[in-house]
mmCIF file of C-alpha atoms (C1' of nucleotides) in Angstrom:
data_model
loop_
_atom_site.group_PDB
_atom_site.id
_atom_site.type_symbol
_atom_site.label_atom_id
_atom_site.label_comp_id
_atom_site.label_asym_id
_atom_site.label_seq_id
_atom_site.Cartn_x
_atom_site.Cartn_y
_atom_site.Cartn_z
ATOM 1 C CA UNK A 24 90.075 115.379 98.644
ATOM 2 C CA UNK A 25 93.393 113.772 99.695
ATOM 3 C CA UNK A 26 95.476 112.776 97.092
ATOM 4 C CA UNK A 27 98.542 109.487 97.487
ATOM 5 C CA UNK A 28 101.019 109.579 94.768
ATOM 6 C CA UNK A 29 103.470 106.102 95.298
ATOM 7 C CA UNK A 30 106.072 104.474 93.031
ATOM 8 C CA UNK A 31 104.990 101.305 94.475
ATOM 9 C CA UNK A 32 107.379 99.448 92.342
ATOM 10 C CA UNK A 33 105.435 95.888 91.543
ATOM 11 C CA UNK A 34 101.454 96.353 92.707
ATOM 12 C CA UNK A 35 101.152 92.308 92.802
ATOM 13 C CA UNK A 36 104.333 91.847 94.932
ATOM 14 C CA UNK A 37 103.167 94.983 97.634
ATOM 15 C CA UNK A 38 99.505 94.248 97.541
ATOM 16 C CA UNK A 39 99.443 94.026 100.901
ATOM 17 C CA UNK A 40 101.445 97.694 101.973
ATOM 18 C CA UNK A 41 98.907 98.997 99.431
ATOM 19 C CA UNK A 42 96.106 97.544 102.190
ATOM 20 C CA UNK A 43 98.185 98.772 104.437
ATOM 21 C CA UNK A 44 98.682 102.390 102.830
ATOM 22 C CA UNK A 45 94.776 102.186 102.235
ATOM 23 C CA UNK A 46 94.120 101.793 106.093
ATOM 24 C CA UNK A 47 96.813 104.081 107.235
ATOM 25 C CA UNK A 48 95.608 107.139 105.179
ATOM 26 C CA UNK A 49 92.503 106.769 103.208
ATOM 27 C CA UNK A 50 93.123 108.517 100.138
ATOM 28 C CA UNK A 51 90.447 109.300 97.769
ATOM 29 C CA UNK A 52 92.375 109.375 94.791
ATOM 30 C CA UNK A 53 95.834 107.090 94.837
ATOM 31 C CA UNK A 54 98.270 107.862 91.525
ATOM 32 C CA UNK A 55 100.362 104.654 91.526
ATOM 33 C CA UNK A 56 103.552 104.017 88.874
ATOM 34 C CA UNK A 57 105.812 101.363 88.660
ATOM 35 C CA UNK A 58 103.257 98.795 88.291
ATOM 36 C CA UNK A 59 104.681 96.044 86.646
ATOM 37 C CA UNK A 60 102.010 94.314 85.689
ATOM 38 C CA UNK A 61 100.474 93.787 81.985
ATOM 39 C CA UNK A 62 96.915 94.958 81.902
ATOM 40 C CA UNK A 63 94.968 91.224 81.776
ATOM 41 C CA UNK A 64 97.046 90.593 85.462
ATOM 42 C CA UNK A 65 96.073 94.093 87.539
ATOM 43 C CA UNK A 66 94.553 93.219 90.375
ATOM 44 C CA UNK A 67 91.164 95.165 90.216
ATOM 45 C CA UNK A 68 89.198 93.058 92.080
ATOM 46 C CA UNK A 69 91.827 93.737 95.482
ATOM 47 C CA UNK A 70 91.128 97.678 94.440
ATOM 48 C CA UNK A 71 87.535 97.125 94.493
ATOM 49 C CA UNK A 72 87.782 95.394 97.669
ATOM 50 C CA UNK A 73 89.714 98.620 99.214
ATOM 51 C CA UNK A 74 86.943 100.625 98.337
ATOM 52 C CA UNK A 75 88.211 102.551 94.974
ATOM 53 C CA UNK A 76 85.412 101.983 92.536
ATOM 54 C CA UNK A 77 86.954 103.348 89.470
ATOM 55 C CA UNK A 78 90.142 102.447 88.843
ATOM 56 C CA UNK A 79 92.133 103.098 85.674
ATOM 57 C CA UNK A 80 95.224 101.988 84.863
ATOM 58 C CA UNK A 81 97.902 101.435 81.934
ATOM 59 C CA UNK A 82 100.492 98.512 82.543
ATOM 60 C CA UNK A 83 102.734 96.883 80.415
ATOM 61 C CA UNK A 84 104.657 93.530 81.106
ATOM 62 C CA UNK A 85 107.481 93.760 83.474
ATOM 63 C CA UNK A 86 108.423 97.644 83.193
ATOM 64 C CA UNK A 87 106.757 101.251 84.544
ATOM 65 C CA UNK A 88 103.092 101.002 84.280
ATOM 66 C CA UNK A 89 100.416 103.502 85.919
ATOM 67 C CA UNK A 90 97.125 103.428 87.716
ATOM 68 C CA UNK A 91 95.125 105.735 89.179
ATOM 69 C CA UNK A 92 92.652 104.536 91.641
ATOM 70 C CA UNK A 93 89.878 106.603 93.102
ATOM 71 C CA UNK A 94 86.570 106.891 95.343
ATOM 72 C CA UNK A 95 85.261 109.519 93.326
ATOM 73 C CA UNK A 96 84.035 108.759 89.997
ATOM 74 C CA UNK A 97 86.437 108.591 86.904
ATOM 75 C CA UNK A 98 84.133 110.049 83.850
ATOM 76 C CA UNK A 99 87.164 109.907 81.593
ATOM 77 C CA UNK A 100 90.914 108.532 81.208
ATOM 78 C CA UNK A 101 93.725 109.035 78.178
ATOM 79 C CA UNK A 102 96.398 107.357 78.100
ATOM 80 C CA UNK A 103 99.265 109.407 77.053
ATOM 81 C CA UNK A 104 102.614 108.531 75.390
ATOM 82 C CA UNK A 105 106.182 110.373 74.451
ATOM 83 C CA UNK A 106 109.140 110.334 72.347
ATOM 84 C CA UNK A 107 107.305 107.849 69.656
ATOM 85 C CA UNK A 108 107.079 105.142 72.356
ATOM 86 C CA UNK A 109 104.471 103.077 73.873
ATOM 87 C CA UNK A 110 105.669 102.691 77.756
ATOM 88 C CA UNK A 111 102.887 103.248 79.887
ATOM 89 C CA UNK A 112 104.671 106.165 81.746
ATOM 90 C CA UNK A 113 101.228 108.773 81.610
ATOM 91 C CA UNK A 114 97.290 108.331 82.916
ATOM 92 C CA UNK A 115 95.464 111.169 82.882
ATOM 93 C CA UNK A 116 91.889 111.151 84.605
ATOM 94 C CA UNK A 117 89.037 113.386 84.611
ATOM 95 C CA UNK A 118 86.861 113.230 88.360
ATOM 96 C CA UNK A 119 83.405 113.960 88.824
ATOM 97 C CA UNK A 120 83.737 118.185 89.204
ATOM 98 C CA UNK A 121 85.713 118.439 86.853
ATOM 99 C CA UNK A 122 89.568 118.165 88.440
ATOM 100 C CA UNK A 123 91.768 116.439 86.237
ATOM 101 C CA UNK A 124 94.330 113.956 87.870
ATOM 102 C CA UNK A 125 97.551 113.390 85.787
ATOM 103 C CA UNK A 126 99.887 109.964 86.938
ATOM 104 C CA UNK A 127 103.171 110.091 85.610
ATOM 105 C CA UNK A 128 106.509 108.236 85.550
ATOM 106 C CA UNK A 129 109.434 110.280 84.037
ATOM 107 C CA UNK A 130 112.085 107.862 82.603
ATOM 108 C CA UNK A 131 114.740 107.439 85.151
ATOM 109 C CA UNK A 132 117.242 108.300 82.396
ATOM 110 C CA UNK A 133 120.221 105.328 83.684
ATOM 111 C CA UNK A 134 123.452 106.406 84.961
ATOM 112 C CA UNK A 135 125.703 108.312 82.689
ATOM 113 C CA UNK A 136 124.747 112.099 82.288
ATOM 114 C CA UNK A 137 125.934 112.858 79.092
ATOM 115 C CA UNK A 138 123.160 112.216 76.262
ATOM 116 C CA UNK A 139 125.782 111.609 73.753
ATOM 117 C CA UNK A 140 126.657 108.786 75.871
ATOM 118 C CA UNK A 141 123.683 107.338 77.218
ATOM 119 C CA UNK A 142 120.535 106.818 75.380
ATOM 120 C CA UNK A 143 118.293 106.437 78.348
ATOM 121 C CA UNK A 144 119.400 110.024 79.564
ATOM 122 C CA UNK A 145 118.811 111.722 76.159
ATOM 123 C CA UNK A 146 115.291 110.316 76.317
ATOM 124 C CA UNK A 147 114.828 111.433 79.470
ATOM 125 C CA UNK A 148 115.810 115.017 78.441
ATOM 126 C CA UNK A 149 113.530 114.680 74.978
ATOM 127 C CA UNK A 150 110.400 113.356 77.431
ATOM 128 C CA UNK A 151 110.670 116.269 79.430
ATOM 129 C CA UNK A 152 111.223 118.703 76.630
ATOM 130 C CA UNK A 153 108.150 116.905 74.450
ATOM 131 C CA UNK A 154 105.620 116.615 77.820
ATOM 132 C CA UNK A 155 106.691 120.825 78.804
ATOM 133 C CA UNK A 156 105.317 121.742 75.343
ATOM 134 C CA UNK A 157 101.944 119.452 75.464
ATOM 135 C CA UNK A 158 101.316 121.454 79.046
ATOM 136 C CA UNK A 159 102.248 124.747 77.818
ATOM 137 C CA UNK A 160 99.843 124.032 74.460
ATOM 138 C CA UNK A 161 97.040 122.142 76.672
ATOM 139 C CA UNK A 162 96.692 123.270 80.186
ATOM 140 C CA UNK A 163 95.869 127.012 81.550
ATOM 141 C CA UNK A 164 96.521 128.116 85.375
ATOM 142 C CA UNK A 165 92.373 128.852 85.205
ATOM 143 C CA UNK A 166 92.043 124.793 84.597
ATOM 144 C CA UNK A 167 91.401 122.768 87.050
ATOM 145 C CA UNK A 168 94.985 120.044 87.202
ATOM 146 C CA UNK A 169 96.856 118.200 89.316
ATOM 147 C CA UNK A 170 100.062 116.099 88.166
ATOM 148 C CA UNK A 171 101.253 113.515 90.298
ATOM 149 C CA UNK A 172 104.305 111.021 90.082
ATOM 150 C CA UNK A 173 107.986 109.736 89.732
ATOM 151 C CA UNK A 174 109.112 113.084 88.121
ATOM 152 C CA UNK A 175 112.543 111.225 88.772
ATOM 153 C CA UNK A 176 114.409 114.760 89.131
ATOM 154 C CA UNK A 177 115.370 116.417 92.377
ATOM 155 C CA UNK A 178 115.061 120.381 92.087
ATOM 156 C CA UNK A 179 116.095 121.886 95.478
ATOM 157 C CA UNK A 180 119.594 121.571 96.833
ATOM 158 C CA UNK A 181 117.883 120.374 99.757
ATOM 159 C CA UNK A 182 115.811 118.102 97.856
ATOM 160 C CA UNK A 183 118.860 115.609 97.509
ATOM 161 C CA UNK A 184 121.259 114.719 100.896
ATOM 162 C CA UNK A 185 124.231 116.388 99.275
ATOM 163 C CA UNK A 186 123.778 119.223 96.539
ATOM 164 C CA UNK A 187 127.669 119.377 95.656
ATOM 165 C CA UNK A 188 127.803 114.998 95.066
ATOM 166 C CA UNK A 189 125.137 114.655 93.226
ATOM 167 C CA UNK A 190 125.516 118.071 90.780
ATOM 168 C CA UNK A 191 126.749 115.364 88.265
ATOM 169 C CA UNK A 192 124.451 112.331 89.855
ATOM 170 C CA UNK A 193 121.247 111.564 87.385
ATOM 171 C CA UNK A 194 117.986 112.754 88.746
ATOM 172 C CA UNK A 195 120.125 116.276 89.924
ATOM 173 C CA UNK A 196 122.318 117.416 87.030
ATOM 174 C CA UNK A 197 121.731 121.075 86.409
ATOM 175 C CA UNK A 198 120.441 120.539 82.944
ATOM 176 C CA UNK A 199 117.945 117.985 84.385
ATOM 177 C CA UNK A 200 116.697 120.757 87.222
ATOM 178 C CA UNK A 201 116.363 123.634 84.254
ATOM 179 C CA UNK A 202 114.064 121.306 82.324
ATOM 180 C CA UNK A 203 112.224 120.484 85.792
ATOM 181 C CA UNK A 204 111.680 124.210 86.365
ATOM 182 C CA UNK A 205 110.936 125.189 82.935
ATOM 183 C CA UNK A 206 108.469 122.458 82.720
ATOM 184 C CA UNK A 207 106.616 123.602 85.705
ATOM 185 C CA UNK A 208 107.341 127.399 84.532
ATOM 186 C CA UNK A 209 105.045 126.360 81.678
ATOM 187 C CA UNK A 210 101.381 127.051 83.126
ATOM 188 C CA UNK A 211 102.844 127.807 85.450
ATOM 189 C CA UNK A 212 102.334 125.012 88.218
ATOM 190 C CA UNK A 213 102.451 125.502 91.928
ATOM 191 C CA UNK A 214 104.371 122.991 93.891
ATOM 192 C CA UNK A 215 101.704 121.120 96.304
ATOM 193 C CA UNK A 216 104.552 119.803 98.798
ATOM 194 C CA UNK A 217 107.260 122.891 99.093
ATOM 195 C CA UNK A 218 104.372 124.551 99.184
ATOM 196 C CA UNK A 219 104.108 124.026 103.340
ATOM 197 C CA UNK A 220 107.538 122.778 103.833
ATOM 198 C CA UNK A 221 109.991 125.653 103.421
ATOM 199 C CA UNK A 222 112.541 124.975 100.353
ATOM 200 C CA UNK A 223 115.448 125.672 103.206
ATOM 201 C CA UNK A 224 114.423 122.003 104.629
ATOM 202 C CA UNK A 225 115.173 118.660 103.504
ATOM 203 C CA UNK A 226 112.511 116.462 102.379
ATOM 204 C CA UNK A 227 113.114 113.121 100.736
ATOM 205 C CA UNK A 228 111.112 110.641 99.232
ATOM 206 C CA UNK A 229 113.203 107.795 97.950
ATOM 207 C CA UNK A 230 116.071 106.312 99.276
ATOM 208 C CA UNK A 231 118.214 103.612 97.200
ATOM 209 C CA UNK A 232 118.241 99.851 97.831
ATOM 210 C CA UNK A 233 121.954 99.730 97.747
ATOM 211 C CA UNK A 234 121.877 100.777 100.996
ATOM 212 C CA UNK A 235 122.522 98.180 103.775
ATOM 213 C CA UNK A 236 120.786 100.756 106.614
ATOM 214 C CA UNK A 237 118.876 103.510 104.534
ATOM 215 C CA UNK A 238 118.533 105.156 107.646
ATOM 216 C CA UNK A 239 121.994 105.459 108.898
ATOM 217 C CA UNK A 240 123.052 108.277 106.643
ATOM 218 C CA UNK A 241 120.279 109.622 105.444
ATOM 219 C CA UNK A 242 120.935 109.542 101.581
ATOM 220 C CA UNK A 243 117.620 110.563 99.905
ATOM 221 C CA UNK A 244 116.424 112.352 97.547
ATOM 222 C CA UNK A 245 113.203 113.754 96.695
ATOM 223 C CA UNK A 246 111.778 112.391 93.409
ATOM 224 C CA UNK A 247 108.413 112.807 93.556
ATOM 225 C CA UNK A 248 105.979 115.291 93.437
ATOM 226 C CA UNK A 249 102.746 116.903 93.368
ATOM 227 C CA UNK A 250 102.192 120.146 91.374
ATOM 228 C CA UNK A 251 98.513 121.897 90.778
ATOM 229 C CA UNK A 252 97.243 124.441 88.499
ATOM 230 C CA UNK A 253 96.761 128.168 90.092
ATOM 231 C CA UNK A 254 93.189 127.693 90.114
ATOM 232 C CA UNK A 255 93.883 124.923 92.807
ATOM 233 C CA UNK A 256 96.162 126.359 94.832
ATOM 234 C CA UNK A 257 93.914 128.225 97.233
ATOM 235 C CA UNK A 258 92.374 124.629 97.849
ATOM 236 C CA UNK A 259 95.487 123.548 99.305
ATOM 237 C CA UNK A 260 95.027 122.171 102.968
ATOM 238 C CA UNK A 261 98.139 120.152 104.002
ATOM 239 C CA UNK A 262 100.451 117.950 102.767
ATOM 240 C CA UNK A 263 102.436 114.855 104.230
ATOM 241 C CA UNK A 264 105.920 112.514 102.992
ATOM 242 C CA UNK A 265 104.901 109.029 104.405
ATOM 243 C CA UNK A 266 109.013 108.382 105.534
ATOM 244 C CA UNK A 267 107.626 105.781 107.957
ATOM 245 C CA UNK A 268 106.815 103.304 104.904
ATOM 246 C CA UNK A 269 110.156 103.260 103.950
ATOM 247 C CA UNK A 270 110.729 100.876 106.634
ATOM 248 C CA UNK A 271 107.575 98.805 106.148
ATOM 249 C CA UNK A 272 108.204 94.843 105.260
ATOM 250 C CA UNK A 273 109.482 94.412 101.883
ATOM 251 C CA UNK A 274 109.225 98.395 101.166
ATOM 252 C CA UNK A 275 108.795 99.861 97.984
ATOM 253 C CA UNK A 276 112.134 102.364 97.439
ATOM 254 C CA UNK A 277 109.946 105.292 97.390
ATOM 255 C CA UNK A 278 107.344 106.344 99.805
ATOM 256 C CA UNK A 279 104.169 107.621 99.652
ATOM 257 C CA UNK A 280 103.889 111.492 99.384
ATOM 258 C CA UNK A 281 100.120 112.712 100.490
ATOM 259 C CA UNK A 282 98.308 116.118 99.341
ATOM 260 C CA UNK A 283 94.837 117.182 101.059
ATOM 261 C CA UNK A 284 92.602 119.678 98.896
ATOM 262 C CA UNK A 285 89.456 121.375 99.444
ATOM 263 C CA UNK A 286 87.810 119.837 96.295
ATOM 264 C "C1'" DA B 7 136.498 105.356 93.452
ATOM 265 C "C1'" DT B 8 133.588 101.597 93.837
ATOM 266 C "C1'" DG B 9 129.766 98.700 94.553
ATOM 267 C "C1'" DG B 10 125.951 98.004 96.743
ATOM 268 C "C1'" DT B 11 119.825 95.740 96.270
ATOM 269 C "C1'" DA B 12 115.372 94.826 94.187
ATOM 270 C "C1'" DG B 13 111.735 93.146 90.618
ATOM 271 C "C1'" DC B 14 110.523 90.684 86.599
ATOM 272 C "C1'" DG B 15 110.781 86.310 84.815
ATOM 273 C "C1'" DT B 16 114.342 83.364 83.582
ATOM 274 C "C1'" DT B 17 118.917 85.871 81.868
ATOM 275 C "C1'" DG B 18 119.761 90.209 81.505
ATOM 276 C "C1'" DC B 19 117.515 94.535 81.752
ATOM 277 C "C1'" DT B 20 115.895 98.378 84.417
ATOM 278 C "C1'" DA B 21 115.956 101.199 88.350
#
DNA sequence: ATGGTAGCGTTGCTA
């Protein structure tokens, strides 16, 4: 089974790079956020047309949003939600066999790092904290889980272009990476991605708009991420960072970040 | 130290 997760950021605006995503790599199970779209506007029909018969998906007018669109059969979806809000940041999907597919969008968490300060950072913090307990109370490493999405934290010093500049940079604060870690500590899950590229190499998967040449220096970070259960982790096969659709027409800020399974 | 771009949907908010 290979599995796409993509911020896409606005499905109805990159339609086309999702046809073009579709063609390139053939996923069987595609974890999109960043939708944009309110549910009576998603674009099924263009899914159907790629070939992903069940699609689910969770939008909201103009903000985050999540989909999940797969060849294999969807037999059930919940739609999850944190911190007493109702923002469309969580799809989780059960497959025919029994693998459960999580999509996810962690709250960005603006620019300040200081949750006294800035509101959208203490939520960030709480919707970690809240979602680590719901895994710890819900999941086992003997189930069968994958979680897949904008996790919007960098772990690894070499999962940002400079560890010492961005140590007080949202998305790499220390306090931000102990909450990543403890969060994944929790079932615990394995790392699909560093788990064939050695933590001693960078590997990036978003690179800022507010860049006239994204290229020229470099300056990524590495925001997204696939994680699995223990029970998966022997299934394992490869894994891929799609860099190249970074420079695709109109891109999407992130790219597309590809795990194979023997499921 | 600062400001830079993109998307949504119309004016400022979010990233």
């Amino acid at each position: 089974m290979r599995l796409v997760t993509w911020n896409i950021n606005s499905i109805r605006l990159r339609i086309d790079l999702l046809r073009q995503l579709d063609a390139v790599m053939a996923p069987d199970v595609l974890c999109l956020q960043e939708i944009k779209v309110d549910d009576p506007l998603f674009p099924l029909a263009e899914c159907r047309a790629m070939g992903f018969d069940h699609v689910a998906f969770h939008g909201m007018k103009g903000y985050n949003g999540v989909a999940v669109l797969s060849r294999r059969p969807i037999e059930a979806e919940r739609r999850l939600s944190w911190c007493d809000r109702d923002d469309r940041r969580h799809l989780a999907v059960r497959l025919a066999g029994g693998v459960e597919v999580h999509c996810l969008y962690v709250p960005a968490g603006g620019d300040i790092p200081d949750p006294d300060i800035n509101a959208k950072f203490a939520h960030k913090l709480d919707f970690v904290r809240q979602i680590t307990d719901w895994y710890a109370a819900e999941v086992r490493p003997e189930d069968k889980v994958i979680l897949a999405g904008d996790f919007n934290i960098a772990p690894l010093p070499t999962d940002v272009w400079s560890h010492r500049q961005l140590l007080s940079v949202v998305s790499h604060t220390p306090v931000e990476v102990e909450l990543l870690n403890r969060w994944q500590a929790a079932v615990p899950f394995v790392d699909a991605v560093r788990h064939f590229v050695p933590p001693e190499e960078k590997l990036f998967t978003w690179w800022s708009y507010r860049s006239a040449d994204w290229q020229a220096n470099d300056r990524g970070r590495r925001l997204d991420h696939v994680w699995v259960t223990p029970a998966l982790a022997p299934a394992l096969r490869a894994t891929l960072v799609a860099r190249e659709a970074r420079s695709w027409l109109r891109p999407s800020d992130h790219v597309p970040v590809m795990v194979d399974l023997d499921i």
